[in-house]
Amino acid sequence: MLDDMNPGRVQKAPENFLDREGIHRAAREAREGRRDFIRAAFASAAAAVGGAALAAQPAGKGDPAILELPEHSRGLGQPVALEGYGKPSKHEANVQRRRSPGLTQTTQASVSFAPLQSLFGIVTPSGLHFERHHQGWWDIDPSRHRLMINGMVKASKVFTMDELMRLPSVSRFHFIECGANTGMEWGNVAVPTCQYTHGMLSCSEFTGVPLVTLLEMAGADFKKGRFLLAEGADGSSMTRTIPMSLVESGEVLVAYGQNGEMLRPEQGYPLRLVVPGVQGVSWVKYLRRIEVGDQPYGTKDESVHYVDLLPDGTHRQYTSIQECKSVVTTPSGGQMLLDKGFYSISGLAWSGRGKVTRVDVSVDGGRNWREARLQGPVMSKCLTRFSLDWDWDGKPALVQSRATDETGYVQPSYRELRAVRGTRSIYHNNAIQSWMVEESGEVKNVQLG
Amino acid sequence: MLDDMNPGRVQKAPENFLDREGIHRAAREAREGRRDFIRAAFASAAAAVGGAALAAQPAGKGDPAILELPEHSRGLGQPVALEGYGKPSKHEANVQRRRSPGLTQTTQASVSFAPLQSLFGIVTPSGLHFERHHQGWWDIDPSRHRLMINGMVKASKVFTMDELMRLPSVSRFHFIECGANTGMEWGNVAVPTCQYTHGMLSCSEFTGVPLVTLLEMAGADFKKGRFLLAEGADGSSMTRTIPMSLVESGEVLVAYGQNGEMLRPEQGYPLRLVVPGVQGVSWVKYLRRIEVGDQPYGTKDESVHYVDLLPDGTHRQYTSIQECKSVVTTPSGGQMLLDKGFYSISGLAWSGRGKVTRVDVSVDGGRNWREARLQGPVMSKCLTRFSLDWDWDGKPALVQSRATDETGYVQPSYRELRAVRGTRSIYHNNAIQSWMVEESGEVKNVQLG
């Protein structure tokens, strides 16, 4: 998707990703006992806001205020239903999805990244879900929205939202990853935080109607009609070919629900396609039409965009499955370890081909590996949280994770990936990520050859 | 928890729960083809807001506007990261947690209910999580918050949030239900919607440190110290006894994460106890202290409140496990079925004793039952979504669900429950709920003896 960005500009390190000074100031105050460096290992990864927010209420040793009962233990608090729809704590204002400074020329054909370094478990709060729009987002009136099924069918059908929502639905947890996630790393840019290296990744419980149900209702020709065109209603007229083989399994959903409520406008409200394991661009938002056809459609969004430039100058097309991948989110770039001692290394692993079966973690740049714990339930084409105990001796360390999926596929190193794919791609980078922990405790993104 | 409410007043049907006129108006317009009755079966359950919102943009047959390309297919939409933390669609403004009118005398010692009738899957969006506060909620500064472990331990310990968050954590999906959920139904009140009958129920992915880890660090006396006191930092000084046996399994968490992000202030930010399967009051919010002791503490919140008045005039105390229970959320009270034909009956089942193994659904008031589909993954002490196909013939129907858990326990009827417990309780009502679908399509709460 990052085709809006000028590849020439990407080679220089992006600016303003990180308020390094703010982090150092907060760490210094914490070490001096003037404040609890809240979420130490988790320190603000884009701290321009965070520095200020974190420093707002210095407290701790020697502060007479701490000897008194705090106001919240004496007073009357806020009422129930103060807001019919609640919000995060004001102390979490720094946990935001963020646009990458200078990455795209407009903010409508652009992307915002989920703050992976601040998240727990596998569910991405819908308010922090990454965004990728080709022509901006809309809040479409669902009472006027329609979905058409046409092409190689007995009778074209048009569904209202009412009609769709009366049909049998399923709910499933799946990750969605933009094909361009980690795209800046192809060129050795080493974007400083995992929000920017891996944050075009989110995971939700999706609810919707299996697309195969709608195709059956329209009398689709499953024998000849081996391809589907999915079309969105927004101005970008996003169109993608979906192989019928994916749909027949029942996995592909026409979804209206996400994490218990209706889809968010930025995620395609009121209707989006959910294509588990496949790159995000195929999860067509504002879905208005599915056409059944007998060959791939070769749309602009798949023949020109979302293709991989290979070392021999040709393009690899129609590569849409997101291969097995993982990233350590704690510790990760932009964070700071305050002192040596125990840490719980934690991260996310996923595969577009099924379940993650194993994650190994190295703290010495891949010389030695230890098997991490996987947090259940481990679900197919879903994020899996892993963790590993680590006693940091205060010396420089190189932290990596390497995931394996149920097909036996093992996440490659940059060396292995580049041997096949070169360095000029934008999409489909699933290489092992390396974070350097320096003696100062500062964590930086480094690329090993 | 509803001890703030005057039991005498509960016997009359609450007012303002439902804008019945608004629902009828919207249904009439939909039948006349003037609008898509969005979420027909899901129609607004508290429609004062909804009526207006739904009627805002009439469209459909004969409307010339629909023949033009809508603005969202022509124009440039909203930019990425317009808000660092996103919000639901403006068309979903009616989906709110709501205070029950007149139920409590103050809004700080009160409750708001989750809109179960509008939710999908099992995850409750944190913004719609039910609330129960005893003295209002607070947004506590986490850099000043502390957790003390004391009592029968080798050395008392005080943890900062930093220290807690460096420890190994786990993430698990669990339901939380207020012991008073469905409390108004004891007295045959028949509150009109499932938001008010069952909405003191939510489900999240919680992340935190197993409490047993902290007890081990403090050198707790696990042999003699068979009980724990959990204490909150807010003005209500909520205190509850937790049996050590529950904690030793590793299930009880000192949690800071909920659905991927930090706890919400209304849910105890920055720290709450998670006691899977046990009523919500034991999930102490703003957790500041755990004391290890050798006998139950008999606190005000467990000896006087949260007890069950039995027919013989005695109180049943220390009953904290939430027994197996279920409720149909679609169709449910306050909704309206626009016409006969196919519907997908859907609902939620849960058990404080483990996994739900089976849900049966009846549409004739319990004379005949059919087994519902359970949506996986089915997790222990977690909500399970069930569904069943139903072809409504347009005649009056009585819709019920009956859950069974892995212990073999079967959710009781009101007749069975009242034979043992009488009708004067507030807490621990897990009886089978009945929704009457009238010929008009209107769905009402009725109680079968």
Coordinates of C-alpha atoms in Angstrom, one line a residue, chain B residues 108-383:
Chain B
Q108 CA -22.4 7.2 42.2
A109 CA -23.7 4.1 44.1
S110 CA -25.3 2.8 41.0
V111 CA -25.1 0.6 37.9
S112 CA -25.1 0.9 34.2
F113 CA -26.1 -2.0 31.9
A114 CA -24.4 -3.3 28.8
P115 CA -26.6 -3.3 25.6
L116 CA -26.5 -7.0 25.2
Q117 CA -29.2 -6.9 22.5
S118 CA -26.9 -5.0 20.2
L119 CA -23.7 -7.0 20.7
F120 CA -22.1 -9.8 18.7
G121 CA -19.7 -12.6 19.5
I122 CA -18.4 -12.7 23.0
V123 CA -16.1 -9.7 23.5
T124 CA -17.8 -6.7 25.1
P125 CA -16.3 -3.4 23.8
S126 CA -14.7 -1.7 26.8
G127 CA -16.7 1.4 26.1
L128 CA -19.9 -0.5 26.7
H129 CA -18.8 -2.6 29.6
F130 CA -21.4 -2.5 32.4
E131 CA -20.5 -0.4 35.5
R132 CA -21.1 -1.0 39.2
H133 CA -19.7 1.6 41.5
H134 CA -20.2 1.9 45.2
Q135 CA -18.9 5.4 45.5
G136 CA -18.3 6.6 41.9
W137 CA -15.3 5.9 39.7
W138 CA -11.9 7.5 39.6
D139 CA -9.1 7.9 37.1
I140 CA -6.2 7.1 39.4
D141 CA -2.6 8.2 38.5
P142 CA -0.9 4.9 38.0
S143 CA 2.6 6.4 38.8
R144 CA 1.3 6.9 42.4
H145 CA -0.7 3.7 42.8
R146 CA 0.7 0.9 45.0
L147 CA -0.3 -2.6 45.8
M148 CA 0.5 -4.0 49.2
I149 CA 0.7 -7.7 50.1
N150 CA 0.6 -8.2 53.9
G151 CA -0.8 -10.4 56.7
M152 CA 0.5 -14.0 57.0
V153 CA 3.6 -13.5 54.8
K154 CA 7.3 -13.6 55.5
A155 CA 7.8 -10.0 54.4
S156 CA 5.1 -7.5 53.4
K157 CA 5.7 -6.1 50.0
V158 CA 4.6 -3.0 48.2
F159 CA 4.5 -3.1 44.4
T160 CA 4.6 -0.1 42.0
M161 CA 2.9 -0.6 38.7
D162 CA 6.3 -0.7 37.1
E163 CA 7.3 -3.6 39.2
L164 CA 4.0 -5.5 38.5
M165 CA 4.3 -5.0 34.8
R166 CA 7.8 -6.4 34.6
L167 CA 6.5 -9.8 36.0
P168 CA 5.3 -12.7 33.8
S169 CA 1.7 -12.1 32.8
V170 CA -1.0 -14.1 31.3
S171 CA -4.0 -13.1 29.1
R172 CA -7.4 -14.9 29.4
F173 CA -10.9 -14.4 28.3
H174 CA -13.5 -14.3 31.1
F175 CA -17.0 -13.1 31.8
I176 CA -17.8 -10.8 34.7
E177 CA -21.3 -10.8 36.1
C178 CA -22.7 -8.8 38.9
G179 CA -24.2 -11.0 41.6
A180 CA -27.4 -8.8 41.3
N181 CA -27.7 -9.4 37.5
T182 CA -31.4 -10.2 36.7
G183 CA -32.1 -9.2 40.3
M184 CA -35.3 -7.2 39.4
E185 CA -36.8 -10.4 38.0
W186 CA -37.1 -12.1 41.4
G187 CA -40.1 -10.1 42.1
N188 CA -41.9 -10.7 38.8
V189 CA -41.0 -7.2 37.6
A190 CA -40.3 -8.2 34.0
V191 CA -38.0 -5.4 33.0
P192 CA -38.7 -4.9 29.3
T193 CA -35.2 -5.4 27.7
C194 CA -32.3 -7.8 28.0
Q195 CA -30.1 -4.8 28.6
Y196 CA -31.8 -4.4 31.9
T197 CA -32.6 -8.0 32.7
H198 CA -29.1 -9.4 31.9
G199 CA -26.8 -6.4 31.1
M200 CA -24.7 -6.5 34.3
L201 CA -22.7 -8.9 32.3
S202 CA -19.6 -8.3 30.2
C203 CA -16.7 -10.3 28.8
S204 CA -13.1 -9.3 28.1
E205 CA -9.6 -10.5 27.5
F206 CA -7.9 -9.7 30.8
T207 CA -4.1 -9.4 31.2
G208 CA -2.3 -9.5 34.5
V209 CA 0.0 -11.3 36.9
P210 CA -1.3 -14.4 38.7
L211 CA -1.9 -13.4 42.3
V212 CA -0.2 -16.6 43.4
T213 CA 3.1 -15.2 42.0
L214 CA 2.9 -12.1 44.2
L215 CA 2.0 -14.3 47.2
E216 CA 5.0 -16.5 46.6
M217 CA 7.2 -13.4 46.3
A218 CA 6.0 -12.2 49.7
G219 CA 6.4 -15.7 51.2
A220 CA 2.8 -16.2 52.0
D221 CA 1.9 -19.0 54.5
F222 CA -0.1 -21.2 52.1
K223 CA -0.8 -23.8 54.8
K224 CA -2.4 -21.6 57.4
G225 CA -3.3 -18.6 55.3
R226 CA -6.4 -20.1 53.6
F227 CA -8.2 -16.8 53.1
L228 CA -7.3 -13.5 51.5
L229 CA -8.7 -10.0 52.0
A230 CA -8.9 -7.9 48.8
E231 CA -9.2 -4.2 49.3
G232 CA -9.9 -1.4 46.9
A233 CA -8.5 2.2 47.0
D234 CA -11.7 4.1 46.3
G235 CA -13.8 5.7 48.9
S236 CA -16.1 2.7 49.3
S237 CA -13.2 0.8 50.7
M238 CA -14.6 -2.3 49.0
T239 CA -13.3 -5.4 50.8
R240 CA -14.0 -9.1 50.0
T241 CA -12.7 -12.4 51.3
I242 CA -11.2 -14.6 48.6
P243 CA -10.6 -18.3 49.4
M244 CA -6.9 -19.2 48.9
S245 CA -8.0 -22.4 47.1
L246 CA -9.2 -20.3 44.2
V247 CA -5.9 -18.4 44.0
E248 CA -3.6 -21.4 44.1
S249 CA -4.9 -22.6 40.8
G250 CA -3.3 -19.6 39.2
E251 CA -6.7 -18.4 37.9
V252 CA -7.0 -15.3 40.0
L253 CA -5.2 -12.3 38.3
V254 CA -4.0 -9.0 39.5
A255 CA -5.0 -7.4 36.1
Y256 CA -4.0 -4.2 34.5
G257 CA -5.0 -5.1 30.9
Q258 CA -8.5 -5.4 29.4
N259 CA -9.2 -6.1 25.7
G260 CA -5.6 -5.3 24.7
E261 CA -5.2 -1.9 26.5
M262 CA -5.0 -0.7 30.1
L263 CA -8.1 -1.2 32.2
R264 CA -10.7 1.5 31.8
P265 CA -11.1 3.9 34.8
E266 CA -14.7 2.6 35.4
Q267 CA -13.3 -0.9 35.6
G268 CA -10.6 -0.2 38.2
Y269 CA -7.7 1.4 36.4
P270 CA -4.9 0.8 37.0
L271 CA -5.4 -2.5 38.8
R272 CA -8.3 -4.8 39.6
L273 CA -8.6 -8.4 40.8
V274 CA -9.9 -10.9 38.3
V275 CA -11.6 -13.8 40.0
P276 CA -13.0 -16.0 37.2
G277 CA -16.4 -17.5 37.7
V278 CA -17.0 -15.4 40.9
Q279 CA -19.5 -12.5 41.1
G280 CA -18.2 -9.1 40.1
V281 CA -18.1 -7.6 43.5
S282 CA -15.1 -9.8 44.3
W283 CA -13.2 -8.5 41.3
V284 CA -12.0 -5.6 43.5
K285 CA -11.3 -2.4 41.6
Y286 CA -8.5 0.1 42.2
L287 CA -6.9 -2.9 44.1
R288 CA -4.5 -1.6 46.7
R289 CA -4.1 -4.4 49.2
I290 CA -4.1 -8.2 49.6
E291 CA -4.0 -9.5 53.2
V292 CA -3.3 -13.2 53.9
G293 CA -5.4 -14.5 56.8
D294 CA -6.5 -17.8 58.4
Q295 CA -10.3 -17.2 58.4
P296 CA -12.9 -15.4 56.4
Y297 CA -13.0 -11.7 57.1
G298 CA -16.8 -11.2 57.3
T299 CA -16.6 -7.7 55.7
K300 CA -19.6 -5.5 55.3
D301 CA -19.6 -6.2 51.6
E302 CA -20.1 -9.9 52.2
S303 CA -21.9 -10.3 55.5
V304 CA -24.6 -7.7 55.0
H305 CA -24.6 -7.1 51.3
Y306 CA -24.6 -9.7 48.5
V307 CA -26.5 -12.2 50.6
D308 CA -29.6 -14.1 49.6
L309 CA -32.9 -13.9 51.6
L310 CA -34.4 -17.4 51.8
P311 CA -38.1 -18.3 52.2
D312 CA -37.5 -19.1 55.9
G313 CA -36.2 -15.7 56.6
T314 CA -32.5 -16.6 57.0
H315 CA -29.7 -15.3 54.7
R316 CA -27.6 -17.4 52.5
Q317 CA -24.0 -15.9 52.7
Y318 CA -20.7 -16.4 50.9
T319 CA -22.4 -17.7 47.7
S320 CA -20.1 -16.2 45.1
I321 CA -19.8 -18.6 42.2
Q322 CA -22.1 -17.5 39.3
E323 CA -24.0 -20.6 38.3
C324 CA -24.7 -21.7 34.7
K325 CA -27.0 -19.3 33.0
S326 CA -28.0 -18.1 29.5
V327 CA -30.2 -15.6 27.7
V328 CA -31.4 -15.1 24.2
T329 CA -30.4 -11.7 23.1
T330 CA -32.1 -11.8 19.6
P331 CA -35.0 -11.8 19.6
S332 CA -35.4 -10.2 23.0
G333 CA -37.6 -7.7 24.8
G334 CA -38.1 -4.3 23.1
Q335 CA -37.2 -5.7 19.7
M336 CA -39.6 -6.1 16.9
L337 CA -39.8 -8.7 14.2
L338 CA -41.0 -7.0 11.0
D339 CA -42.4 -10.0 9.3
K340 CA -42.5 -13.8 9.5
G341 CA -39.9 -16.0 8.0
F342 CA -36.3 -16.9 8.8
Y343 CA -34.5 -15.6 11.9
S344 CA -31.3 -16.6 13.6
I345 CA -32.0 -16.9 17.3
S346 CA -28.8 -15.9 19.1
G347 CA -27.7 -15.5 22.7
L348 CA -25.1 -15.9 25.4
A349 CA -24.4 -18.7 27.8
W350 CA -21.9 -18.9 30.7
S351 CA -20.9 -20.8 33.8
G352 CA -18.8 -19.8 36.8
R353 CA -17.8 -23.5 37.1
G354 CA -16.1 -24.1 33.7
K355 CA -17.2 -24.5 30.1
V356 CA -20.7 -24.4 28.7
T357 CA -21.3 -27.8 27.1
R358 CA -24.8 -27.4 25.6
V359 CA -27.5 -24.9 25.1
D360 CA -31.1 -25.8 24.2
V361 CA -33.6 -23.4 22.8
S362 CA -37.4 -23.5 22.9
V363 CA -39.8 -21.4 20.9
D364 CA -42.9 -22.8 22.7
G365 CA -42.2 -22.0 26.3
G366 CA -40.3 -25.1 27.1
R367 CA -42.5 -27.8 25.6
N368 CA -40.0 -28.7 22.9
W369 CA -36.3 -28.0 22.9
R370 CA -33.7 -28.0 20.1
E371 CA -29.9 -28.0 20.6
A372 CA -28.2 -24.7 19.6
R373 CA -24.9 -24.3 17.8
L374 CA -22.1 -23.1 20.1
Q375 CA -19.6 -20.7 18.5
G376 CA -16.0 -21.7 19.3
P377 CA -13.7 -21.3 21.0
V378 CA -15.7 -22.4 24.0
M379 CA -13.6 -21.2 27.0
S380 CA -13.9 -21.8 30.7
K381 CA -15.7 -19.1 32.7
C382 CA -16.2 -17.1 29.6
L383 CA -19.2 -16.2 27.5

